[in-house]
Short mmCIF file of C-alpha atoms in Angstrom, two decimals:
data_model
loop_
_atom_site.label_atom_id
_atom_site.label_comp_id
_atom_site.label_asym_id
_atom_site.label_seq_id
_atom_site.Cartn_x
_atom_site.Cartn_y
_atom_site.Cartn_z
CA THR V 1 178.15 -128.33 -37.58
CA GLY V 2 174.29 -128.12 -36.63
CA LYS V 3 170.72 -128.05 -37.71
CA ASN V 4 169.59 -125.30 -40.15
CA GLY V 5 168.95 -122.03 -38.12
CA ALA V 6 171.27 -123.29 -35.24
CA GLY V 7 173.52 -119.98 -36.03
CA LYS V 8 176.40 -121.50 -37.91
CA SER V 9 176.42 -118.84 -40.58
CA THR V 10 175.80 -116.22 -38.02
CA VAL V 11 179.12 -117.02 -36.16
CA ILE V 12 180.93 -117.10 -39.48
CA ASP V 13 179.40 -113.65 -40.46
CA ALA V 14 180.43 -112.14 -37.02
CA LEU V 15 183.77 -113.51 -37.52
CA GLN V 16 184.02 -112.01 -40.87
CA ILE V 17 183.43 -108.45 -39.40
CA VAL V 18 186.37 -108.77 -37.00
CA LEU V 19 188.81 -110.68 -39.26
CA LEU V 20 188.18 -108.74 -42.38
CA GLY V 21 187.62 -105.41 -40.78
CA GLU V 22 184.67 -104.63 -42.94
CA THR V 23 180.91 -103.97 -42.03
CA ASN V 24 179.78 -104.50 -45.81
CA ALA V 25 176.84 -106.92 -45.99
CA ARG V 26 177.82 -108.29 -49.29
CA ASN V 27 180.26 -110.53 -47.35
CA PHE V 28 177.85 -112.13 -45.25
CA ASN V 29 177.08 -115.96 -45.88
CA GLN V 30 174.03 -116.47 -47.86
CA ALA V 31 173.13 -119.45 -45.71
CA ALA V 32 172.66 -121.85 -48.62
CA ASN V 33 170.28 -119.93 -50.80
CA GLU V 34 170.70 -116.59 -52.89
CA LYS V 35 167.42 -115.14 -51.65
CA SER V 36 168.59 -114.60 -48.03
CA GLN V 37 168.66 -110.79 -47.22
CA ARG V 38 171.03 -110.82 -44.19
CA THR V 39 172.09 -107.31 -43.32
CA LEU V 40 174.33 -105.98 -40.34
CA ASP V 41 171.31 -103.77 -38.99
CA GLY V 42 169.26 -107.04 -38.97
CA TYR V 43 171.89 -108.94 -37.05
CA LEU V 44 172.29 -105.92 -34.56
CA ARG V 45 168.62 -105.35 -33.75
CA ALA V 46 167.73 -109.12 -34.01
CA ASP V 47 165.14 -108.62 -36.65
CA ILE V 48 166.06 -110.97 -39.25
CA ASP V 49 162.95 -112.88 -38.34
CA PRO V 50 160.02 -110.33 -38.34
CA ASN V 51 158.35 -112.51 -35.62
CA SER V 52 161.38 -112.40 -33.26
CA PRO V 53 160.27 -111.45 -29.71
CA TYR V 54 163.92 -110.22 -29.02
CA SER V 55 163.69 -107.53 -31.64
CA ARG V 56 165.47 -104.22 -30.54
CA ARG V 57 164.20 -102.00 -33.18
CA GLY V 58 163.36 -98.52 -31.92
CA LYS V 59 165.85 -98.85 -28.92
CA ASP V 60 169.26 -97.57 -27.84
CA PHE V 61 171.85 -100.13 -27.37
CA SER V 62 175.46 -101.15 -27.80
CA SER V 63 176.82 -104.55 -29.23
CA TYR V 64 180.32 -106.16 -29.35
CA ILE V 65 182.25 -108.63 -31.47
CA ALA V 66 185.70 -109.55 -30.04
CA CYS V 67 188.17 -112.15 -30.78
CA GLU V 68 191.06 -113.11 -28.21
CA PHE V 69 194.19 -114.35 -29.68
CA TRP V 70 197.24 -115.96 -27.99
CA ASP V 71 200.67 -114.59 -29.30
CA GLU V 72 203.17 -117.71 -29.11
CA ILE V 73 206.27 -115.57 -29.64
CA GLU V 74 205.47 -112.54 -27.19
CA GLY V 75 203.76 -114.93 -24.79
CA ASN V 76 200.60 -112.85 -24.17
CA HIS V 77 197.20 -112.45 -25.27
CA PHE V 78 195.80 -109.52 -27.65
CA VAL V 79 192.37 -108.71 -28.51
CA THR V 80 190.70 -107.32 -31.83
CA GLY V 81 187.05 -106.51 -32.19
CA VAL V 82 184.37 -103.81 -33.07
CA VAL V 83 181.76 -102.04 -31.13
CA PHE V 84 178.41 -100.90 -32.45
CA ASP V 85 176.47 -97.92 -30.99
CA CYS V 86 172.83 -98.18 -32.36
CA ARG V 87 170.23 -95.25 -31.92
CA SER V 88 166.50 -95.70 -31.84
CA ASP V 89 166.32 -93.54 -35.02
CA GLY V 90 167.92 -96.22 -37.03
CA SER V 91 171.41 -94.51 -36.90
CA ARG V 92 174.65 -96.44 -36.10
CA GLN V 93 178.12 -95.67 -35.23
CA ASP V 94 180.88 -98.32 -35.19
CA GLY V 95 184.38 -98.25 -33.78
CA PHE V 96 187.17 -101.07 -34.29
CA PHE V 97 189.66 -101.47 -31.52
CA THR V 98 192.76 -103.35 -30.54
CA TYR V 99 194.71 -103.89 -27.21
CA THR V 100 197.14 -106.17 -25.51
CA GLY V 101 195.17 -108.30 -22.86
CA ASP V 102 192.32 -110.54 -22.34
CA ILE V 103 188.60 -110.23 -22.91
CA PRO V 104 187.36 -108.77 -19.43
CA GLU V 105 185.07 -111.10 -17.22
CA ASP V 106 182.16 -108.87 -17.68
CA CYS V 107 182.55 -108.96 -21.48
CA PHE V 108 182.35 -105.12 -21.61
CA ILE V 109 178.98 -104.96 -19.79
CA VAL V 110 178.46 -102.62 -16.80
CA GLY V 111 175.22 -102.44 -15.04
CA GLN V 112 173.58 -104.80 -17.30
CA GLU V 113 174.28 -102.56 -20.22
CA ALA V 114 177.13 -102.86 -22.85
CA MET V 115 179.47 -99.73 -22.61
CA ASP V 116 179.12 -97.38 -25.44
CA ILE V 117 182.13 -96.00 -27.65
CA PRO V 118 183.04 -93.05 -25.16
CA SER V 119 182.81 -95.37 -22.06
CA LEU V 120 185.04 -97.90 -23.89
CA ARG V 121 187.63 -95.19 -24.72
CA ILE V 122 187.97 -94.45 -21.03
CA TYR V 123 187.85 -97.95 -19.91
CA LEU V 124 190.78 -99.04 -22.38
CA ARG V 125 192.83 -96.03 -21.49
CA GLN V 126 192.62 -96.77 -17.64
CA GLN V 127 193.17 -100.54 -17.90
CA PHE V 128 195.78 -100.86 -20.86
CA GLY V 129 197.24 -97.37 -21.34
CA THR V 130 199.34 -96.95 -24.44
CA LYS V 131 198.76 -100.76 -25.34
CA GLN V 132 195.20 -99.89 -26.80
CA LYS V 133 193.64 -98.06 -29.61
CA ILE V 134 190.30 -97.25 -31.09
CA HIS V 135 190.81 -96.82 -34.69
CA ASP V 136 189.21 -93.93 -36.81
CA THR V 137 189.01 -95.91 -39.92
CA GLN V 138 188.65 -99.61 -40.90
CA LYS V 139 191.77 -99.43 -43.05
CA GLU V 140 193.93 -98.47 -39.88
CA TYR V 141 192.09 -101.33 -38.19
CA ARG V 142 193.09 -103.79 -40.88
CA ILE V 143 196.84 -102.59 -40.80
CA ASP V 144 196.97 -102.82 -37.05
CA MET V 145 195.33 -106.21 -36.94
CA LEU V 146 197.50 -107.79 -39.74
CA ALA V 147 200.71 -106.51 -37.86
CA LYS V 148 199.54 -108.26 -34.86
CA TRP V 149 199.14 -111.37 -36.97
CA ASN V 150 202.78 -110.80 -38.26
CA VAL V 151 201.15 -110.75 -41.73
CA HIS V 152 202.40 -108.05 -44.01
CA ASN V 153 200.30 -108.71 -47.24
CA GLU V 154 196.64 -107.50 -47.51
CA GLN V 155 196.13 -110.39 -49.95
CA VAL V 156 195.33 -112.74 -47.05
CA SER V 157 191.98 -110.55 -46.45
CA ARG V 158 190.80 -111.21 -50.25
CA MET V 159 191.77 -115.06 -49.78
CA LEU V 160 189.92 -115.19 -46.47
CA LYS V 161 186.72 -113.46 -47.97
CA LYS V 162 186.55 -115.89 -50.86
CA ALA V 163 187.27 -118.88 -48.33
CA VAL V 164 184.35 -118.14 -46.01
CA SER V 165 181.74 -117.50 -48.68
CA PHE V 166 180.59 -121.07 -49.08
CA ARG V 167 177.62 -122.24 -50.97
CA PRO V 168 175.92 -125.54 -51.20
CA ILE V 169 177.36 -127.93 -53.89
CA VAL V 170 174.36 -129.10 -55.95
CA ASP V 171 176.26 -130.12 -59.21
CA ILE V 172 179.10 -132.47 -58.06
CA GLN V 173 180.36 -132.98 -61.70
CA LYS V 174 180.53 -129.29 -62.44
CA PHE V 175 182.34 -128.63 -59.19
CA ILE V 176 184.82 -131.34 -59.84
CA THR V 177 185.40 -130.42 -63.48
CA GLU V 178 185.73 -126.61 -62.55
CA ASN V 179 187.85 -126.96 -59.30
CA ILE V 180 189.63 -130.36 -59.51
CA CYS V 181 190.15 -132.00 -63.02
CA ASP V 182 191.94 -130.69 -65.80
CA ILE V 183 190.18 -129.44 -69.09
CA PRO V 184 189.79 -132.42 -71.63
CA ASP V 185 189.96 -130.34 -74.64
CA LYS V 186 192.39 -127.60 -75.75
CA PRO V 187 191.08 -124.20 -74.47
CA ASP V 188 190.48 -121.35 -76.63
CA ILE V 189 192.72 -118.77 -75.28
CA GLU V 190 191.34 -115.72 -77.00
CA VAL V 191 187.88 -116.63 -75.98
CA MET V 192 189.27 -117.07 -72.28
CA GLN V 193 190.88 -113.85 -72.41
CA GLN V 194 187.86 -112.10 -73.75
CA ASN V 195 185.72 -113.73 -71.04
CA ILE V 196 188.22 -112.51 -68.50
CA ARG V 197 188.13 -109.00 -69.95
CA ASP V 198 184.26 -109.24 -69.93
CA TYR V 199 184.35 -110.58 -66.44
CA LYS V 200 186.75 -107.68 -65.19
CA ARG V 201 184.67 -105.16 -66.94
CA HIS V 202 181.47 -106.40 -65.28
CA GLU V 203 183.16 -106.76 -61.98
CA GLN V 204 184.17 -102.93 -62.19
CA LEU V 205 180.78 -102.14 -63.34
CA ALA V 206 179.31 -104.21 -60.39
CA GLN V 207 181.64 -102.50 -57.94
CA ARG V 208 180.81 -98.95 -59.23
CA GLN V 209 177.03 -99.86 -58.96
CA GLU V 210 177.70 -101.03 -55.36
CA GLU V 211 179.59 -97.76 -54.65
CA LYS V 212 176.67 -95.99 -55.99
CA LEU V 213 174.29 -98.01 -53.93
CA GLU V 214 176.31 -97.28 -50.93
CA LYS V 215 176.04 -93.55 -51.68
CA LEU V 216 172.36 -93.79 -52.28
CA VAL V 217 171.87 -95.63 -48.92
CA GLU V 218 174.00 -92.95 -47.26
CA ILE V 219 172.03 -90.19 -48.92
CA SER V 220 168.82 -92.17 -47.88
CA ARG V 221 170.04 -92.33 -44.10
CA LEU V 222 171.11 -88.63 -44.22
CA TYR V 223 167.69 -87.69 -45.73
CA ARG V 224 166.04 -89.72 -42.96
CA ASP V 225 168.24 -88.12 -40.39
CA MET V 226 167.48 -84.65 -41.76
CA GLN V 227 163.57 -85.41 -41.71
CA THR V 228 163.89 -86.69 -38.17
CA ALA V 229 165.95 -83.71 -37.20
CA ILE V 230 163.32 -81.46 -38.90
CA ASP V 231 160.39 -83.05 -37.25
CA ARG V 232 162.10 -82.90 -33.91
CA TRP V 233 163.08 -79.21 -34.40
CA GLU V 234 159.36 -78.48 -35.27
CA GLN V 235 158.11 -80.41 -32.18
CA GLN V 236 160.65 -78.57 -30.11
CA THR V 237 159.80 -75.34 -31.52
CA PHE V 238 156.10 -75.89 -30.98
CA LEU V 239 156.80 -76.85 -27.37
CA VAL V 240 158.95 -73.75 -26.83
CA LEU V 241 156.22 -71.48 -28.30
CA TRP V 242 153.42 -73.32 -26.31
CA ALA V 243 155.54 -72.84 -23.14
CA GLN V 244 156.14 -69.17 -23.88
CA LYS V 245 152.32 -68.71 -24.41
CA GLU V 246 151.47 -70.35 -21.19
CA ASP V 247 154.02 -68.28 -19.43
CA LEU V 248 152.68 -64.97 -20.96
CA GLU V 249 149.04 -66.17 -20.01
CA GLY V 250 150.10 -66.81 -16.58
CA ARG V 251 151.82 -63.39 -16.10
CA ILE V 252 148.63 -61.61 -17.68
CA ASP V 253 146.62 -63.46 -14.99
CA ARG V 254 148.97 -62.33 -12.17
CA HIS V 255 149.07 -58.62 -13.51
CA ARG V 256 145.21 -58.63 -13.64
CA ALA V 257 145.12 -60.00 -10.06
CA GLU V 258 147.61 -57.33 -8.90
CA GLU V 259 145.77 -54.64 -10.81
CA ALA V 260 142.60 -55.46 -8.88
CA ASP V 261 144.47 -55.66 -5.54
CA CYS V 262 146.02 -52.13 -6.25
CA LYS V 263 142.78 -50.51 -7.08
CA ALA V 264 141.31 -51.85 -3.82
CA GLU V 265 144.26 -50.72 -1.94
CA ALA V 266 144.07 -47.16 -3.50
CA GLU V 267 140.40 -47.01 -2.42
CA ARG V 268 141.44 -47.92 1.09
CA ALA V 269 144.13 -45.53 0.98
CA ALA V 270 142.08 -42.43 -0.31
CA THR V 271 139.52 -43.16 2.48
CA GLY V 272 142.37 -43.35 5.03
CA PHE V 273 144.00 -40.21 3.54
CA THR V 274 140.97 -37.99 4.26
CA SER V 275 140.90 -39.05 7.96
CA VAL V 276 144.64 -38.45 8.19
CA SER V 277 144.42 -35.19 6.63
CA GLU V 278 141.82 -34.04 9.43
CA GLU V 279 144.09 -35.35 11.99
CA ILE V 280 147.08 -33.58 10.58
CA ASP V 281 145.22 -30.26 10.62
CA LEU V 282 144.27 -30.79 14.39
CA LYS V 283 147.86 -31.82 15.12
CA ARG V 284 149.39 -28.68 13.38
CA GLY V 285 146.96 -26.37 15.38
CA ARG V 286 148.15 -28.21 18.60
CA GLN V 287 151.68 -27.60 17.50
CA ASP V 288 151.31 -23.98 16.86
CA GLU V 289 149.68 -23.61 20.41
CA LEU V 290 152.73 -25.44 21.99
CA LYS V 291 155.31 -23.53 20.15
CA ALA V 292 153.91 -20.15 21.31
CA ALA V 293 153.71 -21.42 24.89
CA CYS V 294 157.16 -22.77 24.50
CA ALA V 295 158.68 -19.54 23.21
CA GLN V 296 157.25 -17.49 26.33
CA SER V 297 158.64 -19.96 28.95
CA SER V 298 162.08 -19.62 30.71
CA VAL V 299 162.75 -23.23 29.94
CA ALA V 300 162.83 -22.24 26.19
CA GLN V 301 165.28 -19.32 26.81
CA GLU V 302 167.42 -21.45 28.78
CA GLU V 303 167.52 -24.11 26.18
CA ASN V 304 168.51 -21.52 23.55
CA ARG V 305 171.29 -20.23 25.73
CA LEU V 306 172.67 -23.81 26.32
CA ARG V 307 172.36 -24.62 22.66
CA SER V 308 174.40 -21.31 21.95
CA ASN V 309 176.95 -22.43 24.50
CA ARG V 310 177.14 -25.91 23.04
CA GLU V 311 177.87 -24.57 19.54
CA HIS V 312 180.64 -22.17 21.12
CA LEU V 313 182.13 -25.39 23.02
CA ARG V 314 182.01 -27.46 19.96
CA LYS V 315 183.91 -24.85 18.11
CA GLU V 316 186.57 -24.68 20.77
CA GLN V 317 186.86 -28.48 20.68
CA ARG V 318 187.37 -28.57 17.01
CA GLY V 319 190.07 -25.96 17.37
CA LEU V 320 191.63 -27.93 20.26
CA MET V 321 191.61 -30.98 18.11
CA THR V 322 193.26 -29.34 15.22
CA ARG V 323 195.96 -28.10 17.71
CA LEU V 324 196.30 -31.59 18.98
CA LYS V 325 196.70 -32.99 15.43
CA ASN V 326 199.25 -30.45 14.73
CA THR V 327 201.14 -30.88 17.90
CA ALA V 328 201.19 -34.83 17.21
CA LEU V 329 202.38 -34.13 13.82
CA ASP V 330 205.21 -31.97 15.28
CA ILE V 331 205.88 -34.68 17.68
CA LYS V 332 206.25 -37.33 15.11
CA ARG V 333 208.34 -35.02 12.79
CA GLU V 334 210.87 -34.50 15.58
CA ALA V 335 210.64 -38.19 16.61
CA VAL V 336 211.68 -39.18 13.00
CA SER V 337 214.28 -36.57 12.97
CA LEU V 338 215.84 -37.62 16.19
CA CYS V 339 215.76 -41.46 15.34
CA ASN V 340 217.29 -40.84 12.10
CA LEU V 341 220.10 -38.56 13.57
CA CYS V 342 220.70 -41.38 16.21
CA GLY V 343 220.72 -43.83 13.56
CA ARG V 344 223.50 -42.16 11.82
CA ILE V 345 225.38 -41.61 15.10
CA SER V 346 225.15 -45.58 15.81
CA GLU V 347 226.95 -45.92 12.45
CA TRP V 348 229.97 -43.78 13.67
CA GLN V 349 233.27 -45.52 14.52
CA ASP V 350 233.67 -46.33 18.32
CA HIS V 351 235.63 -43.53 20.06
CA PRO V 352 236.03 -42.90 23.66
CA LEU V 353 234.77 -39.33 23.23
CA LEU V 354 231.48 -40.63 21.57
CA THR V 355 230.69 -43.58 23.89
CA LEU V 356 228.27 -41.66 26.06
CA VAL V 357 226.63 -40.22 23.08
CA SER V 358 225.96 -43.43 21.45
CA LEU V 359 224.52 -44.91 24.69
CA THR V 360 222.14 -41.91 25.03
CA SER V 361 221.24 -42.08 21.25
CA GLU V 362 219.92 -45.74 21.99
CA LYS V 363 217.89 -44.44 24.67
CA ILE V 364 216.58 -41.88 22.50
CA GLN V 365 215.62 -44.36 19.73
CA LYS V 366 213.95 -46.35 22.40
CA ALA V 367 212.00 -43.54 23.94
CA TYR V 368 210.98 -41.83 20.90
CA GLY V 369 210.20 -45.06 18.78
CA MET V 370 206.50 -44.96 19.95
CA PHE V 371 206.22 -41.49 18.47
CA LEU V 372 207.29 -42.49 15.02
CA ASN V 373 203.68 -43.19 13.81
CA CYS V 374 201.54 -41.32 16.45
CA ASP V 375 198.52 -39.25 15.94
CA GLU V 376 196.35 -37.22 18.18
CA GLN V 377 195.25 -40.33 20.18
CA ILE V 378 198.76 -40.32 21.69
CA PHE V 379 197.61 -37.86 24.28
CA ASP V 380 195.04 -40.33 25.50
CA ARG V 381 197.99 -42.45 27.13
CA PRO V 382 199.75 -41.53 30.49
CA GLU V 383 202.28 -39.12 30.91
CA ALA V 384 205.14 -41.65 31.48
CA PRO V 385 206.30 -42.06 27.80
CA PHE V 386 206.45 -38.32 27.46
CA GLU V 387 208.58 -37.77 30.66
CA ARG V 388 210.92 -40.61 29.58
CA ALA V 389 211.49 -39.05 26.28
CA GLN V 390 212.07 -35.76 27.83
CA GLU V 391 214.59 -37.25 30.38
CA ALA V 392 216.35 -39.15 27.40
CA SER V 393 216.49 -36.07 25.24
CA THR V 394 217.79 -34.00 28.30
CA GLU V 395 220.50 -36.64 28.79
CA TRP V 396 221.36 -36.91 25.25
CA MET V 397 221.70 -33.20 24.84
CA ARG V 398 223.98 -33.03 28.04
CA ALA V 399 226.08 -35.95 26.31
CA VAL V 400 226.17 -34.05 22.96
CA LEU V 401 227.32 -30.79 24.66
CA GLU V 402 230.13 -32.59 26.69
CA ALA V 403 231.22 -34.57 23.73
CA SER V 404 231.19 -31.17 21.59
CA TYR V 405 233.49 -29.57 24.31
CA LYS V 406 235.81 -32.61 24.29
CA VAL V 407 235.91 -32.77 20.46
CA ASP V 408 236.69 -29.03 20.30
CA GLU V 409 239.54 -29.50 22.58
CA LEU V 410 240.77 -32.49 20.64
CA LEU V 411 240.41 -30.52 17.29
CA HIS V 412 242.20 -27.61 18.75
CA SER V 413 245.21 -29.82 19.82
CA LEU V 414 245.23 -31.37 16.55
CA GLN V 415 245.15 -28.20 14.80
CA GLU V 416 248.15 -27.18 16.87
CA GLU V 417 250.01 -30.33 16.04
CA GLN V 418 249.05 -29.87 12.33
CA ASP V 419 250.48 -26.40 12.29
CA ARG V 420 253.72 -27.67 13.94
CA ARG V 421 253.97 -30.33 11.37
CA LYS V 422 253.29 -27.97 8.57
CA THR V 423 255.93 -25.78 9.89
CA ALA V 424 258.32 -28.66 10.08
CA LEU V 425 257.50 -29.85 6.58
CA THR V 426 258.12 -26.20 5.28
CA ASP V 427 261.51 -26.34 6.86
CA LEU V 428 262.35 -29.67 5.54
CA ARG V 429 261.46 -28.41 2.04
CA LYS V 430 263.89 -25.44 2.57
CA ASN V 431 266.57 -28.10 3.76
CA ILE V 432 266.15 -26.91 7.41
CA LYS V 433 266.00 -30.38 9.17
CA ASP V 434 264.62 -31.05 12.62
CA TYR V 435 267.72 -32.05 14.26
CA PRO V 436 267.99 -32.69 17.98
CA LYS V 437 268.87 -29.53 19.85
CA GLY V 438 272.61 -28.87 19.85
CA LEU V 439 273.54 -31.18 17.11
CA LEU V 440 274.23 -28.45 14.44
CA GLN V 441 276.18 -26.43 17.06
CA LEU V 442 278.36 -29.35 18.01
CA ARG V 443 279.20 -30.03 14.15
CA ASP V 444 280.02 -26.20 13.75
CA ARG V 445 282.39 -26.23 16.81
CA ILE V 446 284.03 -29.22 15.87
CA ALA V 447 284.39 -27.93 12.01
CA ALA V 448 285.81 -24.84 13.47
CA GLU V 449 288.66 -26.66 15.53
CA LEU V 450 289.64 -28.80 12.89
CA LYS V 451 289.93 -25.79 10.50
CA ARG V 452 292.07 -24.03 13.00
CA TYR V 453 294.21 -27.32 13.36
CA SER V 454 294.49 -27.97 9.73
CA GLY V 455 294.28 -24.63 8.37
CA GLN V 456 291.49 -25.63 5.79
CA SER V 457 287.91 -26.57 6.03
CA VAL V 458 287.04 -30.12 6.93
CA PRO V 459 283.75 -31.60 5.75
CA ILE V 460 281.60 -33.06 8.44
CA ASP V 461 278.44 -34.78 7.68
CA ILE V 462 275.54 -36.15 9.85
CA LEU V 463 275.04 -39.83 9.36
CA ALA V 464 271.26 -39.44 8.72
CA ASP V 465 271.99 -36.94 5.85
CA VAL V 466 274.24 -39.26 3.88
CA LEU V 467 272.70 -42.60 4.83
CA GLU V 468 270.78 -43.64 1.56
CA ILE V 469 268.78 -46.88 1.19
CA PRO V 470 268.23 -47.96 -2.34
CA GLU V 471 264.52 -48.04 -3.51
CA ALA V 472 264.84 -51.87 -4.29
CA GLU V 473 265.71 -52.18 -0.49
CA GLU V 474 262.98 -49.68 0.88
CA HIS V 475 261.68 -52.51 3.06
CA TRP V 476 264.71 -52.44 5.33
CA ARG V 477 264.11 -48.68 6.29
CA ASN V 478 262.21 -49.08 9.37
CA ALA V 479 264.71 -51.99 10.54
CA VAL V 480 267.72 -49.73 9.92
CA GLU V 481 266.35 -46.82 11.53
CA GLY V 482 265.09 -48.76 14.57
CA TYR V 483 268.59 -50.35 14.88
CA LEU V 484 270.47 -47.04 14.64
CA ASN V 485 267.99 -45.12 16.78
CA THR V 486 269.72 -41.95 17.93
CA GLN V 487 272.98 -43.26 16.25
CA LYS V 488 271.60 -41.71 12.94
CA PHE V 489 272.63 -38.35 14.50
CA TYR V 490 276.44 -39.19 14.74
CA LEU V 491 278.86 -37.16 12.86
CA LEU V 492 281.05 -38.63 10.13
CA ILE V 493 284.68 -37.26 10.57
CA PRO V 494 287.34 -37.86 7.83
CA PRO V 495 289.68 -40.60 9.14
CA GLU V 496 292.72 -38.29 9.08
CA TYR V 497 291.00 -35.88 11.57
CA TYR V 498 289.14 -38.42 13.54
CA GLN V 499 291.52 -38.39 16.41
CA ARG V 500 291.92 -34.68 16.65
CA ALA V 501 287.98 -34.35 16.67
CA LEU V 502 287.57 -37.06 19.31
CA THR V 503 290.01 -35.25 21.53
CA PHE V 504 288.19 -31.95 21.09
CA TYR V 505 284.74 -33.76 21.54
CA ASP V 506 285.92 -35.29 24.95
CA GLN V 507 286.91 -31.69 26.05
CA ILE V 508 283.35 -30.15 25.10
CA LYS V 509 280.87 -33.24 25.58
CA ARG V 510 280.04 -31.91 28.98
CA ASP V 511 278.27 -29.12 27.31
CA TYR V 512 275.93 -31.77 25.69
CA SER V 513 275.35 -34.05 28.60
CA GLY V 514 272.11 -35.83 28.23
CA ARG V 515 272.20 -35.99 24.45
CA SER V 516 273.03 -38.98 22.44
CA PHE V 517 275.64 -37.37 20.20
CA GLY V 518 278.84 -39.24 19.06
CA LEU V 519 281.44 -39.54 16.25
CA VAL V 520 281.88 -42.29 13.84
CA ASP V 521 285.20 -43.94 13.34
CA ILE V 522 285.29 -44.62 9.64
CA ALA V 523 288.69 -45.94 9.49
CA LYS V 524 287.79 -48.60 12.09
CA LEU V 525 284.57 -49.53 10.17
CA ARG V 526 286.66 -49.98 6.86
CA GLU V 527 288.91 -52.41 8.57
CA ARG V 528 285.95 -54.52 9.71
CA GLU V 529 284.51 -54.54 6.23
CA ARG V 530 284.31 -58.18 4.80
#
């Protein structure tokens, strides 16, 4: 409540914008009379009263309308509002926003000025993160606002729009008749239907007229913006052309001043050129006299001789430098070759014959390491590295020659062993076995004695010839041969001739003393078999 002009309608109109999500001036309260022309721009620029000293027309500024609500279910506050960016040319941009939180203590004012829309975006993003949004359209804002109210029917907006649009009640009887009491007479339904249809038609016509008016207002605003832009472009074009003219005039003045200076300098140069030409002629005459005197003097002749010697020495120096480069290149090539060779030697398997070669190879790599990337400047160093390299190479050659001699001897002995083994292998393939010396002779003597005794040939086998290990038991071969040792060369005598053969063997075994020969008693072995 309050007196007229206290701001009651202003508060209602401001709340309408936030609660309805509309900036249409037709919703504003007419403040008790139909002639009032309240507009949003008039509110924002404070020029509803043409005599207002607080009018902001022709200025750039931003204004806010924001409402803070308490959510009893979620237990927190949320804010819905709108910000207007007003420009001095009469244009305006609005942005509806919502976020979960309180209205800040500074009421969106930073540095005594309200934040514009871009600054508000940054502020809300930093303070509230994903719980904030600046809506692109008024419809999105209304949907989001109704969702925060937990209202899912847009009819509430229309009801609210009618509820806040109050007017002064002049005819109390008419108000009671139209809004409270029943109609006394029976209504004419057809007339009422026709009135409703007429009302709907006029309402649609009024809406279309309002839309046309809005389009015309938008066209007018765009035209004003275009005219303003054209005026600004013409002014800026004039200023640019004027600046170019001033710049060109300045350049012309500078070039004229430079031209005058150049002419004066040319005159002074011409005067100086005349005097210098005379002086040059005098100097040239004096130069010719001095050349003639110099050619006749012994000093000049000596100078010519020294110059000739200098050229000869320089030529000889270049030849020596070329030889030094070639020599350094040869040294580098030999160092790389030796180090690579010694590197391969270090990869050989350890062998007593190669121990000294490996040691001297390491010395070669150390001594020749500094020559791997050398050039002619290597000859500027002391002779000690060259002497160490020579000593290392001499020691290495001596070790290589000695190892070569030993390897040749080892190779010769291995070659002989190979030949001997090849001969034994050939004999084995011919069934000529490598028996101990005298074994075959012993077998033949015993066989001859048994033939003389029995009158027929008696078969005598060597244990090694008849001993057979099955393939499945091959892993026992080494164990069997190790156990038998020299017994594998014992002779197998048939049991009926064993005693006679043993008697004869005792008579002749002194001829084979020192040899591990013997006879196998097959009968006794068979008795012990289990």
